[in-house]
Short mmCIF file of C-alpha atoms in Angstrom, two decimals:
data_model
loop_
_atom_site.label_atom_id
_atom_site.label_comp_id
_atom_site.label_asym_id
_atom_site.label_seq_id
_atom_site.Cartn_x
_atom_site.Cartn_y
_atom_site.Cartn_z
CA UNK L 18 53.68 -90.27 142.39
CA UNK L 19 52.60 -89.12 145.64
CA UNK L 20 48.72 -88.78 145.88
CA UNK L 21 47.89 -85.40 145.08
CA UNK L 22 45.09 -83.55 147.55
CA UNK L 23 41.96 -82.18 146.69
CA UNK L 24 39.86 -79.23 147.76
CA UNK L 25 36.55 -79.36 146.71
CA UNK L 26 35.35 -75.68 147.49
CA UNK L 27 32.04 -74.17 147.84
CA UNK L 28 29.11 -77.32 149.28
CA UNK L 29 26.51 -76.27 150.01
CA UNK L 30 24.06 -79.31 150.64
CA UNK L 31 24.63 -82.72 152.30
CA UNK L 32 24.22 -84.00 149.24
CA UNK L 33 27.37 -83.04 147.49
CA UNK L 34 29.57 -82.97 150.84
CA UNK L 35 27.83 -86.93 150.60
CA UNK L 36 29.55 -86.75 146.90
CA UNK L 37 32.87 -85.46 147.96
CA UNK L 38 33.68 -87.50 150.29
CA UNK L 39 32.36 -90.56 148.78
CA UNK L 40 35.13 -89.40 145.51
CA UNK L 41 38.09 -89.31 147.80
CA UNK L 42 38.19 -85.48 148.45
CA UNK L 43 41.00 -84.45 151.51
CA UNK L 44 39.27 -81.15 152.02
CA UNK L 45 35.76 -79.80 151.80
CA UNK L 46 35.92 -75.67 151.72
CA UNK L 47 32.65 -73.86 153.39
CA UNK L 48 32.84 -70.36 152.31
CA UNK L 49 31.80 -67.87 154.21
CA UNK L 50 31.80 -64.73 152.12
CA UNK L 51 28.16 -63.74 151.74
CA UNK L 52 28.63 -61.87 148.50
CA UNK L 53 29.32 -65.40 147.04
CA UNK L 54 26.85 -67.77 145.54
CA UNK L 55 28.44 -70.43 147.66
CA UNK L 56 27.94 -68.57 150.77
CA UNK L 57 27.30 -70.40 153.84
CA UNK L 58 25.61 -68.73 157.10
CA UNK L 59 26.30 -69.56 160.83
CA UNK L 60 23.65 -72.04 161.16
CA UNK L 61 23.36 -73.41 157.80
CA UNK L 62 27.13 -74.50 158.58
CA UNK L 63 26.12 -75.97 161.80
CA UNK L 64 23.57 -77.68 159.34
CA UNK L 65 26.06 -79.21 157.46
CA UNK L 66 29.13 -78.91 158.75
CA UNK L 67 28.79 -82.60 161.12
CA UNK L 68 28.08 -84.68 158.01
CA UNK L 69 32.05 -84.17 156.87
CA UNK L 70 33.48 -87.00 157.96
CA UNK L 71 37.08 -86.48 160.18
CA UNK L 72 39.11 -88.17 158.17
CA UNK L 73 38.30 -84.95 155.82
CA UNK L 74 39.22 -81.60 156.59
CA UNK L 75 36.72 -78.72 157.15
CA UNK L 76 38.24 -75.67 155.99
CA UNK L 77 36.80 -71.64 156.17
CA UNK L 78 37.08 -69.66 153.33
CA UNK L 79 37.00 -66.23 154.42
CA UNK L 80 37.74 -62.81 153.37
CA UNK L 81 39.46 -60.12 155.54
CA UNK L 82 37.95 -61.44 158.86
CA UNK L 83 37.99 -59.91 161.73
CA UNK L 84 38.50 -61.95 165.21
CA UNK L 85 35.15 -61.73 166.53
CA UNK L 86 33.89 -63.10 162.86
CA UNK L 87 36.88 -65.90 163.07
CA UNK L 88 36.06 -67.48 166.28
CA UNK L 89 32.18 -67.48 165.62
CA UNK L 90 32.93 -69.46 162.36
CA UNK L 91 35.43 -71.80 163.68
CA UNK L 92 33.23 -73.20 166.23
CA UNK L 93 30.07 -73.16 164.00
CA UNK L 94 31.85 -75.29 161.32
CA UNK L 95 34.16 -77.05 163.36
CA UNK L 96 36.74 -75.67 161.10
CA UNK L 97 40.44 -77.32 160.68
CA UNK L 98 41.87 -75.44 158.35
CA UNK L 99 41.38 -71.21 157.81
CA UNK L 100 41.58 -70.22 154.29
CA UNK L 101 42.16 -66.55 153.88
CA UNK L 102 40.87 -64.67 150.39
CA UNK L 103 41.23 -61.41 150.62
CA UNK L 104 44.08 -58.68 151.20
CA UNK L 105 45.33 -59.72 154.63
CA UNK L 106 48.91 -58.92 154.85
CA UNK L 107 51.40 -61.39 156.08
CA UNK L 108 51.25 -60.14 159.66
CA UNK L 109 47.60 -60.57 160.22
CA UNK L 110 47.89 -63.93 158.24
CA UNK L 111 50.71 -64.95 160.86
CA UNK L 112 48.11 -63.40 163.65
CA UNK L 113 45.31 -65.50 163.03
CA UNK L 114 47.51 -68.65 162.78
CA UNK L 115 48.43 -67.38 166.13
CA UNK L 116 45.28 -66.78 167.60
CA UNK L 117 43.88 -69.62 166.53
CA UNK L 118 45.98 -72.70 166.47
CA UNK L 119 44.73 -73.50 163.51
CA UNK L 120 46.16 -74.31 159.98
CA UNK L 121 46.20 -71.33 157.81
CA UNK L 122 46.12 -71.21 153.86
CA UNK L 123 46.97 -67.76 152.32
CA UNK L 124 45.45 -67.28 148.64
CA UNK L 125 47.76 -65.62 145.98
CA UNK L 126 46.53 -64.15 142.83
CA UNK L 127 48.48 -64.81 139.96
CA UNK L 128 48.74 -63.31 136.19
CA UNK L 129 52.64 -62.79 136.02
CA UNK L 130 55.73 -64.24 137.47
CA UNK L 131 56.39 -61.45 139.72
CA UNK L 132 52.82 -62.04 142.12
CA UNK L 133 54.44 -65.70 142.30
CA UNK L 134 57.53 -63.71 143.82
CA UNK L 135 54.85 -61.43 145.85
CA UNK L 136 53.65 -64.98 147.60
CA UNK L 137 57.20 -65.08 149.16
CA UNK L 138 56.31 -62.58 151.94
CA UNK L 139 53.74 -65.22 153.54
CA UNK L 140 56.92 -67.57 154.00
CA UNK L 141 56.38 -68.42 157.79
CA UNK L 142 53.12 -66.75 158.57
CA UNK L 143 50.60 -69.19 156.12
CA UNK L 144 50.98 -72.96 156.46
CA UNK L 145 50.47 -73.06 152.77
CA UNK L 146 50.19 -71.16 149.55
CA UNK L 147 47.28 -71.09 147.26
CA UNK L 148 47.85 -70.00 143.85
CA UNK L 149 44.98 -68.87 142.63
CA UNK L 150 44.12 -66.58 139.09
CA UNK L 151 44.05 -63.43 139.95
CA UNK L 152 40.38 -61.67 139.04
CA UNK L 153 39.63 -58.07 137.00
CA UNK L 154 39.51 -55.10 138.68
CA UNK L 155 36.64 -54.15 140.86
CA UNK L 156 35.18 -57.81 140.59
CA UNK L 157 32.64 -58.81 142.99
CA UNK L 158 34.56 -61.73 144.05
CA UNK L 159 38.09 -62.58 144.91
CA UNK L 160 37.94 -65.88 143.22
CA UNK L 161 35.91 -69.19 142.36
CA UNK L 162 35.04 -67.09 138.73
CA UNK L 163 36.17 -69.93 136.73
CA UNK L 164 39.42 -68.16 135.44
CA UNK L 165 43.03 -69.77 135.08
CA UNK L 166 46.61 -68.50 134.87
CA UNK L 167 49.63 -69.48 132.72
CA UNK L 168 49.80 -72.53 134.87
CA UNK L 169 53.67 -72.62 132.79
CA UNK L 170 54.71 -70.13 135.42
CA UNK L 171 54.74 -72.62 138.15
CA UNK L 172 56.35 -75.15 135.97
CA UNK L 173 59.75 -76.19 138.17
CA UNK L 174 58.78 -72.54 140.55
CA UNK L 175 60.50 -73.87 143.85
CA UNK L 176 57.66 -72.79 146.21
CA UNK L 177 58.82 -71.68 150.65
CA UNK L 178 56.51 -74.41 151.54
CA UNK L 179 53.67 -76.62 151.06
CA UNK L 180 51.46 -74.92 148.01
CA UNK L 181 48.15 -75.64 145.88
CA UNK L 182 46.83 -74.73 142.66
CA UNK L 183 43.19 -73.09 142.12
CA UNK L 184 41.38 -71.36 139.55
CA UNK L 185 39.65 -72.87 136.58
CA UNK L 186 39.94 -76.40 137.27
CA UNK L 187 37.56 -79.16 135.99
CA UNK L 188 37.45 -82.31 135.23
CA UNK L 189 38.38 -82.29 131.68
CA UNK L 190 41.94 -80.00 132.40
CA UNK L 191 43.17 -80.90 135.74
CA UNK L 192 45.56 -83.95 134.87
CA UNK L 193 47.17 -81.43 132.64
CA UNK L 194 47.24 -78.89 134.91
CA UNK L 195 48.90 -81.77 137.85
CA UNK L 196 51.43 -82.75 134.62
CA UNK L 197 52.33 -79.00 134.20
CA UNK L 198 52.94 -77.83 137.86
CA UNK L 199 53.21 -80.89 139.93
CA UNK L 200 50.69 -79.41 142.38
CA UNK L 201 50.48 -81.34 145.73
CA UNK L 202 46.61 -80.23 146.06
CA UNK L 203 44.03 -78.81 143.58
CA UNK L 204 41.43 -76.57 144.44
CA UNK L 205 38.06 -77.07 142.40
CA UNK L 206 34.88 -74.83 143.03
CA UNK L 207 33.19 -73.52 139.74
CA UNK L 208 34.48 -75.81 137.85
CA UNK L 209 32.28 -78.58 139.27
CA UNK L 210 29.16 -76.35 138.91
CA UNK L 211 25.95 -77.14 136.88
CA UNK L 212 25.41 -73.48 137.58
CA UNK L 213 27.31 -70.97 139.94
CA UNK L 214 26.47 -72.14 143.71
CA UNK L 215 25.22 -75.16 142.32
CA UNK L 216 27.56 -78.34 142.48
CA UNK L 217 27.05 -81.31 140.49
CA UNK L 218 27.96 -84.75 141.75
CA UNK L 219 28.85 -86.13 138.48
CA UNK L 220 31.36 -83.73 137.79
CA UNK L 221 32.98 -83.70 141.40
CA UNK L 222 32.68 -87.81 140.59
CA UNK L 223 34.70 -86.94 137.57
CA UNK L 224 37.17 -84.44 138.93
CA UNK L 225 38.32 -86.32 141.91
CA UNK L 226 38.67 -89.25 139.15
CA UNK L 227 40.91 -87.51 137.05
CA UNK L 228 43.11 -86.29 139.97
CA UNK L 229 43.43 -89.72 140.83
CA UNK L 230 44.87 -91.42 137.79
CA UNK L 231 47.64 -88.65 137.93
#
């Protein structure tokens, strides 16, 4: 089986990007949505941001961005890869892939077959397709809750293009969740947490373990 990727969402410190990278993670997600517990300023990014290694790439979560917001974060965290979160439609994904040059990953939210269907419309304008589960009503955030879908409804879902699988991962589920969907990359953030905001070496030890005796 083909390695399968991994995303480890949401460092914070030097000390768990240290932990990441030292597990075999392909990504490392700063998030940049300040009503997040994983939230990441301008400078504490420029902080961090050098230790990631560039063999790993650096990739912004954001959250309906605007341009002037984009290009500030881009150059603070030297980002690779732009990870959009919120309700951009596929024009302004295909925009900022535009504007940018950059890799763009478009999260879906998923509870039912049909917002798989919905994910079709980014076919062309994102570079790839996160499925994420999709969060109550009026929640504070847009994901890293914790919170899973019917990961059956992926199960032989023919995809437009490259694709990932997020949302209440950890450790102890993820091989099942690899053997149910054949994801090509898993997204981790919570689910690696000794408390929310708060990673845990050990467990991102244990996750990136798990993914890689799939």
């Amino acid at each position: 089986m083909t390695r399968v990727a991994i995303k480890i969402c949401g460092l914070t410190t030097i000390e768990t990007i240290d932990a990441a990278v030292r597990a075999g993670a392909s990504h490392v997600g700063l998030n940049y949505f300040p009503k997040s517990p994983r939230y990441l300023s301008p400078d504490r990014v420029g902080i961090i941001a050098p230790r990631i290694p560039a063999h790993v790439k650096r990739v912004g979560v954001l959250v309906d961005p605007d341009d002037n917001l984009l290009d500030a974060l881009i150059v603070a965290g030297g980002l690779q890869v732009v990870q959009l979160h919120g309700q951009e439609a596929p024009g302004r994904v295909a925009a900022i892939r535009q504007r940018t040059g950059l890799e763009v990953w478009k999260a879906i939210s998923v509870k039912t077959a049909a917002d798989l269907a919905a994910g079709g419309a980014y076919a062309g304008a994102a570079d790839l397709l996160l499925y994420d589960a999709k969060t109550p009503d009026g929640a504070a955030l847009p994901g890293g809750m914790g919170m899973r879908f019917d990961w059956s409804l992926l199960a032989g879902h023919r995809a437009s293009g490259p694709w990932g699988l997020s949302g209440g991962l950890d450790p102890e589920n993820v091989a099942e969740a690899i053997r149910i969907t054949g994801a090509p990359l898993v997204d981790v953030s919570s689910g690696v947490e000794s408390a929310p905001g708060v990673k845990d070496v050990d467990k991102i030890a244990a996750f990136c373990k798990a993914v890689s005796q799939c």
